[in-house]
Tab-separated table of C-alpha atoms and ligand atoms in Angstrom:
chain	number	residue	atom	x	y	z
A	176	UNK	CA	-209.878	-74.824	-42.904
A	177	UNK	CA	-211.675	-74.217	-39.828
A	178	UNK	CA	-210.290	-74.152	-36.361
A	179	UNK	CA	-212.331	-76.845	-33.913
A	180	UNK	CA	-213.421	-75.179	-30.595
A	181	UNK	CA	-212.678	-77.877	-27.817
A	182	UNK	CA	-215.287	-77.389	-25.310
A	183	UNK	CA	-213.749	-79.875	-23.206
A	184	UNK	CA	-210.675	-77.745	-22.945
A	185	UNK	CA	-212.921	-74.427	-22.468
A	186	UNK	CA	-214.901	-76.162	-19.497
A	187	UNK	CA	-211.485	-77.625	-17.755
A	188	UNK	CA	-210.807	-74.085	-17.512
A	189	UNK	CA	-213.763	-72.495	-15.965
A	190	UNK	CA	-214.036	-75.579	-13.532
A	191	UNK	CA	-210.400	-74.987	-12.129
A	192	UNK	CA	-211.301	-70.916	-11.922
A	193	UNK	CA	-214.121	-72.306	-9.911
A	194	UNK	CA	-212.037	-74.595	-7.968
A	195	UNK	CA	-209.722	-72.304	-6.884
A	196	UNK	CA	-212.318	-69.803	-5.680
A	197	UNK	CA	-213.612	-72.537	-4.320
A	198	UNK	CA	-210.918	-73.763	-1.980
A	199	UNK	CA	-210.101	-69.907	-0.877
A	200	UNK	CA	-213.976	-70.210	0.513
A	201	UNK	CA	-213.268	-73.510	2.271
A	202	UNK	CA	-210.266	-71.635	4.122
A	203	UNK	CA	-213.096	-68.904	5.755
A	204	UNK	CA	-215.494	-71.732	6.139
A	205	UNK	CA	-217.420	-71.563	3.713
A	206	UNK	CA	-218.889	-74.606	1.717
A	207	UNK	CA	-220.836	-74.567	-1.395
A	208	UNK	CA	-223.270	-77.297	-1.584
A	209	UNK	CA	-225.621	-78.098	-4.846
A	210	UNK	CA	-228.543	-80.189	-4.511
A	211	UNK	CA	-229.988	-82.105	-7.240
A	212	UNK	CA	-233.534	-83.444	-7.089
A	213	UNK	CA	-234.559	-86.440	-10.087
A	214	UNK	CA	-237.800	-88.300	-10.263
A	215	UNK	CA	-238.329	-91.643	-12.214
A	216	UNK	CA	-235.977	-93.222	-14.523
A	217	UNK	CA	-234.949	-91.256	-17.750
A	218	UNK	CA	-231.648	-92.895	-18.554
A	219	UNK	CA	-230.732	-89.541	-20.284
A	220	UNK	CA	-231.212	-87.956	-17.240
A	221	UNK	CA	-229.765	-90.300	-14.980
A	222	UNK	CA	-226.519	-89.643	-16.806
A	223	UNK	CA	-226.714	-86.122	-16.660
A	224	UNK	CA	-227.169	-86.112	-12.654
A	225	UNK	CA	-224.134	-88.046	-12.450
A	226	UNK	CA	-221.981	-86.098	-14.801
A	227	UNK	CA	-223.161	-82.473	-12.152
A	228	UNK	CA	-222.243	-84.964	-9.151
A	229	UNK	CA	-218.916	-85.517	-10.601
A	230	UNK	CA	-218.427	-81.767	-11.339
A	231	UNK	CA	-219.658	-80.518	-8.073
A	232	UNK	CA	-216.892	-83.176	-7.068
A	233	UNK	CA	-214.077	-81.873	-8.951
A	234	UNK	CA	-214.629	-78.333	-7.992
A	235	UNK	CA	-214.977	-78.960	-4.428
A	236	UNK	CA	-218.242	-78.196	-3.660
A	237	UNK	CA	-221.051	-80.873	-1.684
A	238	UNK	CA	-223.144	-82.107	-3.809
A	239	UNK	CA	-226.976	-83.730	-2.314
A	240	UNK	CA	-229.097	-86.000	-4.574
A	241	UNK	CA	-232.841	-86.728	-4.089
A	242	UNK	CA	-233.924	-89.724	-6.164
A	243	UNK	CA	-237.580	-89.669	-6.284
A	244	UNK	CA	-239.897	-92.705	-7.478
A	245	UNK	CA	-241.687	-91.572	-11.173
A	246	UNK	CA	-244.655	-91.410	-9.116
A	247	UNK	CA	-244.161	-88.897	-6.754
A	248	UNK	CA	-246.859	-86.127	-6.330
A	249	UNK	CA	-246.655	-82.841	-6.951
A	250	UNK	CA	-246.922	-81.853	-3.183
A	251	UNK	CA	-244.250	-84.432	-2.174
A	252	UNK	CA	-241.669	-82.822	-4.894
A	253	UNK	CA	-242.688	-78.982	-3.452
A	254	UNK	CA	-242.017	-80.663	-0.158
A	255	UNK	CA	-238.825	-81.390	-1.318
A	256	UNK	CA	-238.441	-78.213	-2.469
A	257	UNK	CA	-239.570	-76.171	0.169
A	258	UNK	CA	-237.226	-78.081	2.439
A	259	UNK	CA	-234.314	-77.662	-0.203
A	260	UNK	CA	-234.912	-73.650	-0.252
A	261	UNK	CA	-234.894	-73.418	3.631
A	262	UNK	CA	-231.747	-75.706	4.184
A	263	UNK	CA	-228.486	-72.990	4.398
A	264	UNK	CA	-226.285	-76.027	3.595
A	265	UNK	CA	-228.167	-75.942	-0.012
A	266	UNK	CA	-226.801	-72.911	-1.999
A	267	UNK	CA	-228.401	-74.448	-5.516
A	268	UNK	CA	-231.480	-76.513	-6.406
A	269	UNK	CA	-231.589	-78.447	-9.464
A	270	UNK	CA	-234.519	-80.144	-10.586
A	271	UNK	CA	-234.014	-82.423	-13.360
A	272	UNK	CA	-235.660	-81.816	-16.672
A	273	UNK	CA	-238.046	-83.341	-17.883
A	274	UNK	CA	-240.179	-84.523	-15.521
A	275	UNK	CA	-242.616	-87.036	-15.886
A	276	UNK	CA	-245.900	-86.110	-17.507
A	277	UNK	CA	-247.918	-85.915	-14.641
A	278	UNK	CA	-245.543	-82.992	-13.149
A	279	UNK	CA	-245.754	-79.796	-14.224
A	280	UNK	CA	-242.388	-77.889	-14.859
A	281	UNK	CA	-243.673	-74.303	-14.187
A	282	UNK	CA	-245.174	-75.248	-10.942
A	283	UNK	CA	-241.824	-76.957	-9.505
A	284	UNK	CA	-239.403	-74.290	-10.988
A	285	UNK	CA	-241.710	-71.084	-9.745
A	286	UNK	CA	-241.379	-72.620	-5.968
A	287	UNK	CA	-237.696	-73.149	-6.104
A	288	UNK	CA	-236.388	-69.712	-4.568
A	289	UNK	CA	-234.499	-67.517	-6.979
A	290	UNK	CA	-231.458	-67.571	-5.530
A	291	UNK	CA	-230.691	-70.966	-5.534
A	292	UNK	CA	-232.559	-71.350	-8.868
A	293	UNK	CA	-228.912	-72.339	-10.231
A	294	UNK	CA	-230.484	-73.368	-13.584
A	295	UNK	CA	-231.982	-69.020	-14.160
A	296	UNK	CA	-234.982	-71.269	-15.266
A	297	UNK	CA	-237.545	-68.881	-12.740
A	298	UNK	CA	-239.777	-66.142	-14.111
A	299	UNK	CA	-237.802	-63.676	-12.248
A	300	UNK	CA	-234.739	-64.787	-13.005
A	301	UNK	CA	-235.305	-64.821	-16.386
A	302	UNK	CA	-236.707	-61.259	-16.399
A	303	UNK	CA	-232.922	-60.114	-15.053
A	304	UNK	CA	-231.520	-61.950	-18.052
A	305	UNK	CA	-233.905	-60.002	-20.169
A	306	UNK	CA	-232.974	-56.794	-18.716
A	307	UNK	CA	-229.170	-57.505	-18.881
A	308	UNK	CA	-228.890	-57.514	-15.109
A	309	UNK	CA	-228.227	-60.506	-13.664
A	310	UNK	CA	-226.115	-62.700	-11.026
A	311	UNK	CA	-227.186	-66.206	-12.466
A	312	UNK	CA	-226.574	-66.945	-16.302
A	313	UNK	CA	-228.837	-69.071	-18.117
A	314	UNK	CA	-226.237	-72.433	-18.448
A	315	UNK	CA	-226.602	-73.694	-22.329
A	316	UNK	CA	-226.125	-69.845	-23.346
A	317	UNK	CA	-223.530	-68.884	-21.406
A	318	UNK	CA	-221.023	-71.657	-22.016
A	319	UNK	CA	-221.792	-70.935	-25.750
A	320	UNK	CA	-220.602	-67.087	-25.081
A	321	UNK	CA	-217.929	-68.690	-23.107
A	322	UNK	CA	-217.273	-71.160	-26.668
A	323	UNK	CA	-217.072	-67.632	-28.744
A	324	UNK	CA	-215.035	-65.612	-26.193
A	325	UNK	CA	-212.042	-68.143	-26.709
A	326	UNK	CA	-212.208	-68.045	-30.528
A	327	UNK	CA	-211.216	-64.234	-29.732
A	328	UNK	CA	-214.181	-63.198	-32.118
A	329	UNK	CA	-215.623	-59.881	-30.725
A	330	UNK	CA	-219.490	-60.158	-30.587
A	331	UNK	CA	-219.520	-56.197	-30.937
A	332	UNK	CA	-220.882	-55.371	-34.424
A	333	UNK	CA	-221.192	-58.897	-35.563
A	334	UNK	CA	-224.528	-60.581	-37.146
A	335	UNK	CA	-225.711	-63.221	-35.286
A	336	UNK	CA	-228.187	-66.196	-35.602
A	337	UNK	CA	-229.676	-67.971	-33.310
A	338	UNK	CA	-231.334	-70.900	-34.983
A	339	UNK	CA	-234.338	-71.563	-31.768
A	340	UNK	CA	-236.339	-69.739	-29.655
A	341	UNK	CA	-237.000	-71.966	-26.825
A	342	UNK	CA	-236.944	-70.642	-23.265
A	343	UNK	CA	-234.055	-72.267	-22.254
A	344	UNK	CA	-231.701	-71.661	-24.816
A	345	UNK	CA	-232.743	-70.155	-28.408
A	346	UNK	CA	-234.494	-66.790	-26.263
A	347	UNK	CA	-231.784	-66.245	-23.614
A	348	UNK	CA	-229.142	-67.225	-26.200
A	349	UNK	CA	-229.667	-64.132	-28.437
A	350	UNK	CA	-230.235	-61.765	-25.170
A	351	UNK	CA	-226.705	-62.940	-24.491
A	352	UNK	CA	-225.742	-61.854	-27.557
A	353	UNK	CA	-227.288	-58.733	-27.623
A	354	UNK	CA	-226.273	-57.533	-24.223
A	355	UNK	CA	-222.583	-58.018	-26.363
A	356	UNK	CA	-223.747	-55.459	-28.781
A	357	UNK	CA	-224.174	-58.305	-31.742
A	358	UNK	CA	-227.239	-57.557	-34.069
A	359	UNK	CA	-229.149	-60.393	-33.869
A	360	UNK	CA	-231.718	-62.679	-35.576
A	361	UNK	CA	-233.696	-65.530	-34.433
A	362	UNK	CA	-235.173	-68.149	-36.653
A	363	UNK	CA	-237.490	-70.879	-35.728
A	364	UNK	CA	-239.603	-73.453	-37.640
A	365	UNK	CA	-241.315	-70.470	-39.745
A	366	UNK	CA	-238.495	-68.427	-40.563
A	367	UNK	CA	-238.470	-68.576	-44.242
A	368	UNK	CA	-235.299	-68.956	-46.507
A	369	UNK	CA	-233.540	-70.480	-43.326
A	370	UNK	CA	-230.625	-71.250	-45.379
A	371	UNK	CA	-230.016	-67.363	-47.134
A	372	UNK	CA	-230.753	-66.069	-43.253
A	373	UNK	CA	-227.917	-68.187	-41.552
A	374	UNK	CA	-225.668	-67.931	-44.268
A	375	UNK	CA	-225.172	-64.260	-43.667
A	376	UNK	CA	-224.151	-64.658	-40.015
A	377	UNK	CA	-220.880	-63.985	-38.638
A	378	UNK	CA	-221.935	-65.803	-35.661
A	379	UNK	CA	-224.582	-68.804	-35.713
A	380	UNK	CA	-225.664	-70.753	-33.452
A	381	UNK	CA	-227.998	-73.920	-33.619
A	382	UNK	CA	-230.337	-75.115	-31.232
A	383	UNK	CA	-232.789	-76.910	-33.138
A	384	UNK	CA	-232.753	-80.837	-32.183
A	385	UNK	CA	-232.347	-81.770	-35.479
A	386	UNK	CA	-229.246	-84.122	-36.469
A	387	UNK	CA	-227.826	-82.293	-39.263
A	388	UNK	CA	-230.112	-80.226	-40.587
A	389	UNK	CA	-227.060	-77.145	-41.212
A	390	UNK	CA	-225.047	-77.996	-43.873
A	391	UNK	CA	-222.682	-76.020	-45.449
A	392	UNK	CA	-225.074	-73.638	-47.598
A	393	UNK	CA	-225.900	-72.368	-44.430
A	394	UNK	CA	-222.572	-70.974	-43.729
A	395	UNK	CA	-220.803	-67.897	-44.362
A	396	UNK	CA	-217.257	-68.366	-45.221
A	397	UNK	CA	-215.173	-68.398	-41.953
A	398	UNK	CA	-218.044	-67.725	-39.539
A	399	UNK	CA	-218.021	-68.780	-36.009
A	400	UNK	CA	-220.603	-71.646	-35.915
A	401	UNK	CA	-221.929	-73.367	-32.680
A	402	UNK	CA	-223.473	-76.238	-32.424
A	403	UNK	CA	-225.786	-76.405	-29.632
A	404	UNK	CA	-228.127	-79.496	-30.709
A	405	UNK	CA	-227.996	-82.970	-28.877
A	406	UNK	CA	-229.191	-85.450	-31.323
A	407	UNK	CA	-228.883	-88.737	-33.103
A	408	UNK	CA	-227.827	-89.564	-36.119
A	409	UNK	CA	-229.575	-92.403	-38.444
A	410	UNK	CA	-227.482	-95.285	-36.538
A	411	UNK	CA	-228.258	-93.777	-33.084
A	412	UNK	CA	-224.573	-92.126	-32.730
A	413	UNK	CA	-225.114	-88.747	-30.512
A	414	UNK	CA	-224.525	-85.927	-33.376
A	415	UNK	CA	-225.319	-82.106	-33.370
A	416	UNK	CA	-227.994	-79.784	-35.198
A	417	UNK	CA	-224.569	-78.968	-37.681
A	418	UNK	CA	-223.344	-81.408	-40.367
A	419	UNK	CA	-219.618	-81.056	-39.294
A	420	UNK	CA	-217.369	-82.825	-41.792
A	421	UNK	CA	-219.959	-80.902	-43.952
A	422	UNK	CA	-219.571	-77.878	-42.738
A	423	UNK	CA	-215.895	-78.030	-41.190
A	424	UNK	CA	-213.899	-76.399	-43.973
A	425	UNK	CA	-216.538	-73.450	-44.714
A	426	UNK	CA	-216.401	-72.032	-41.175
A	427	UNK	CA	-213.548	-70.378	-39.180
A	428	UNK	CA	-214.554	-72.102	-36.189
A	429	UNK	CA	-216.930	-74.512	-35.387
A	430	UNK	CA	-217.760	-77.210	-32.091
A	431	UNK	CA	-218.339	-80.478	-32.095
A	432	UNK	CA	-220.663	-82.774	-30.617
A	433	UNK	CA	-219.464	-84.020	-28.103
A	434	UNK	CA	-216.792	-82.293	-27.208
A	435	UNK	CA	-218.345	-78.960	-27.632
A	436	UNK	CA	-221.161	-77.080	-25.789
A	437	UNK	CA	-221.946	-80.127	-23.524
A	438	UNK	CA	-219.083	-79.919	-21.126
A	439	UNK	CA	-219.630	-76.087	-21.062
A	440	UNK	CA	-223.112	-75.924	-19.745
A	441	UNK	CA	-222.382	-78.016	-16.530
A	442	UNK	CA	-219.416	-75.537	-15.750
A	443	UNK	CA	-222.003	-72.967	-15.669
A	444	UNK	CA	-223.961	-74.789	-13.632
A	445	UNK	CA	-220.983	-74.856	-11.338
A	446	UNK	CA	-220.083	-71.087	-11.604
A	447	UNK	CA	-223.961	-70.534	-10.611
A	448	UNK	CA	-223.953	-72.581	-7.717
A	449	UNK	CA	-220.879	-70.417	-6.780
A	450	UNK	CA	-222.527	-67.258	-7.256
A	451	UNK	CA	-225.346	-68.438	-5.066
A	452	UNK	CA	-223.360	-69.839	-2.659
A	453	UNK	CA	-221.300	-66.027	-2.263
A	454	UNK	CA	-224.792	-64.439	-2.262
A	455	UNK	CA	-226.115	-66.451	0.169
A	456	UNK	CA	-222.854	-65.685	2.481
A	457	UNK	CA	-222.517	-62.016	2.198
A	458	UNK	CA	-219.535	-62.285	0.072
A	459	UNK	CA	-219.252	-60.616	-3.414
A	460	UNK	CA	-223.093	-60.122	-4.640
A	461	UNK	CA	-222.297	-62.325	-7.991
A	462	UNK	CA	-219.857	-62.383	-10.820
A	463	UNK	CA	-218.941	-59.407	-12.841
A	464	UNK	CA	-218.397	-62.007	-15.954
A	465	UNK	CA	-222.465	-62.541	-15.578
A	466	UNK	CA	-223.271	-59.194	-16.361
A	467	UNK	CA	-223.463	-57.658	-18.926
A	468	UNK	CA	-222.439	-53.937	-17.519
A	469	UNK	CA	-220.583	-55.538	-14.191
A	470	UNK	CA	-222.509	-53.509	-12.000
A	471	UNK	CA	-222.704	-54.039	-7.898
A	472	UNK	CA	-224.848	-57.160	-7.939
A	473	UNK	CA	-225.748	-55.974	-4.231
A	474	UNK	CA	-229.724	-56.135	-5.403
A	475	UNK	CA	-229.757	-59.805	-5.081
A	476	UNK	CA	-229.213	-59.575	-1.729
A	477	UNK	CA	-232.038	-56.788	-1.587
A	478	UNK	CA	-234.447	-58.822	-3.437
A	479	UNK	CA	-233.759	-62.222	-2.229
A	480	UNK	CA	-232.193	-62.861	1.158
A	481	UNK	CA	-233.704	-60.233	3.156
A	482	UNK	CA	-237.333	-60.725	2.630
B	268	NAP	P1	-236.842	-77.079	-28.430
B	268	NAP	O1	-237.513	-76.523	-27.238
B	268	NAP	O2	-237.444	-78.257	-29.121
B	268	NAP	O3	-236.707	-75.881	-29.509
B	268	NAP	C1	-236.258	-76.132	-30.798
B	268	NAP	C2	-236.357	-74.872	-31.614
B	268	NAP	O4	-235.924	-75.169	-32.932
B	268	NAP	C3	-237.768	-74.303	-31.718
B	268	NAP	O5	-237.756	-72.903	-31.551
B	268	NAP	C4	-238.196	-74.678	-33.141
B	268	NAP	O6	-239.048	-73.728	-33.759
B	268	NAP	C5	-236.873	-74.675	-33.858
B	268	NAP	N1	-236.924	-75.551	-35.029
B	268	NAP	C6	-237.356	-76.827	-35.102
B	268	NAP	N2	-237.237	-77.300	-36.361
B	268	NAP	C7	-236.748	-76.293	-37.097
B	268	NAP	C8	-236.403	-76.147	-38.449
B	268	NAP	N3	-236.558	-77.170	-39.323
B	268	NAP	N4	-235.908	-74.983	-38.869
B	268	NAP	C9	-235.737	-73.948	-38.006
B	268	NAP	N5	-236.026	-74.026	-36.698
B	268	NAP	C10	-236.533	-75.175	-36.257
B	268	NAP	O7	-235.344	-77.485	-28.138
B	268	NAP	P2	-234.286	-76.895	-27.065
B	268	NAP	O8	-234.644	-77.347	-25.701
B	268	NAP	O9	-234.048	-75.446	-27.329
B	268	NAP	O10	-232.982	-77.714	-27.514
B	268	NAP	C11	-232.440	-77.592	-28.818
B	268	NAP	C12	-231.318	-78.597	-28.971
B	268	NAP	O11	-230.287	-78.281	-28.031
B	268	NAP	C13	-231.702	-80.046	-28.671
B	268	NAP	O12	-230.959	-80.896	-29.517
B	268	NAP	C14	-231.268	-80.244	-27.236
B	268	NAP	O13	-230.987	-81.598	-26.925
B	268	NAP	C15	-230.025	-79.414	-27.216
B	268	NAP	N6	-229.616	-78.937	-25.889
B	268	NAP	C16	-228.319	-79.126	-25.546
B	268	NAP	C17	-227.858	-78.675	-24.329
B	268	NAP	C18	-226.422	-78.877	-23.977
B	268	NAP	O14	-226.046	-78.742	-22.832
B	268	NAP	N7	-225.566	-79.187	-24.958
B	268	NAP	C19	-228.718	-78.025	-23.435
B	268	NAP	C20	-230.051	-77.825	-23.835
B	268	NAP	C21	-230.490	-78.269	-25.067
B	268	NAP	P3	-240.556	-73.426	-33.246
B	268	NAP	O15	-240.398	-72.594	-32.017
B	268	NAP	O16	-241.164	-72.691	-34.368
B	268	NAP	O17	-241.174	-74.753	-32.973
């Protein structure tokens, strides 16, 4: 019988950590503000805006939305962006994913300025992830470490799968991993015997975006299993990658969607925009929980904010 991992509970957490740092800031002055920038009308996306403006509000920080009309240019939205990355009341810059066809991710995300690229979407960010030193934390991944730290399942040692390789969370998801010392595999859509792979994982982790594709043949006995995928089921119901009641008694813990990895990413949204906002003030050069080695994140400051 497998223990469920309650990501809601996991993310309440983290927010009131942030909170609390949060409100110690306020006393020296210091505010944190998060802006997020979303063009047309992707319902999807509309509700996740609204679920970061209600975190930003229950953790204290300001929180500045740009809704932009689906046809905005690509020079109006770098507009927006250069005047986002010069404003000092702007600590973070989020730019809604995906944007409509016309719009070119790359081009948006490589002229929002690395330290307030809360998302660790930017080439350069991304490279510090690779290399294991790092103030920002990709969000999806790290709420999933944060997931499998409270199961009080070491990393160190263990064989991991990461079902995915996409940039934003199958790649950085198994550098996470492997910065904790797991030995780790990732599959994708031409990893053969899928099933035999993942079933010898101590740790697995799903992000494919396929309802239910893992069921329980997939699973060790008593493995930690995450379920990263945001899907729907055949009656449109929202549903993970993992085929829980399948799968619920074969692992020792597993999350649910919803309820699982959902909740977490948008508190690491939070504790980026945090981050930033200390970098950005001269205050501690990042968290030590980002790291990987919790070295003096002073190089941020080096790189970024004096050039
Ligand atoms: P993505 O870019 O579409 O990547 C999906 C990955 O799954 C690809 O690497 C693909 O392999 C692999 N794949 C597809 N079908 C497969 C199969 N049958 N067997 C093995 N691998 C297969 O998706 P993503 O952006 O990483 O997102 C993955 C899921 O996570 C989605 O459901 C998304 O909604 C969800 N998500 C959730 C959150 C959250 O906060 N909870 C955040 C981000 C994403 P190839 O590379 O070979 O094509």
């Amino acid at each position: 019988m497998s223990r469920i991992i309650d990501g809601k509970a996991v993310s309440a957490q983290v927010k009131e950590r942030i909170k609390a740092e949060t409100a110690k800031l306020k006393e020296q002055g210091v505010e944190v503000g998060l802006a997020v920038v979303i063009v047309g009308d992707d319902p999807a996306s509309k509700v996740y805006v609204r679920n970061k403006k209600k975190a930003c509000e229950e953790v204290g920080f300001n929180s500045y939305e740009y809704a932009m009309p689906a046809e905005t240019t690509e020079q109006e939205l770098l507009e927006l962006v250069n005047k986002l990355n010069a404003d000092e009341k702007v600590d973070g810059i989020l730019v809604q994913l995906p944007l409509p066809k016309h719009l070119d991710d790359k081009v948006i995300i490589n002229n929002i300025r690395p330290d307030k690229d809360v998302d660790a979407f930017h080439p350069i960010n991304v490279g510090h992830i690779m290399i294991g030193d790092y103030s920002f934390l990709p969000c999806t991944p790290a709420g999933v470490m944060e997931l499998i730290h409270s199961t009080g399942v070491e990393v160190k040692g263990k064989k991991c799968v990461v079902i995915g390789r996409s940039n934003i969370v199958g790649k950085p998801m198994a550098m996470l991993l492997l910065h904790e010392n797991g030995t780790v595999a990732i599959c994708h859509s031409k990893t053969q015997n899928l099933p035999q792979v993942c079933s010898q994982a101590d740790i697995l982790v799903a992000a494919v975006g396929k309802p239910k594709i893992i069921t329980a043949d997939y699973i060790k006995e008593g493995a930690v299993v995450i379920d990263v995928g945001m899907d729907r089921d055949e009656n449109g119901k929202l549903c993970g990658d993992v085929d829980f009641e399948n799968c619920k008694d074969k692992a020792g813990f597993i999350s649910p969607v919803p309820g699982g990895v959902g909740p977490m990413t948008i508190a690491m949204l939070m504790q980026n925009t945090l981050t930033a906002a200390k970098l950005h003030k001269g205050l501690s050069g990042g968290t030590d929980e980002g790291t990987s080695d919790g070295k003096d994140r002073n190089v941020w400051n080096k790189l970024f904010l004096h050039t």
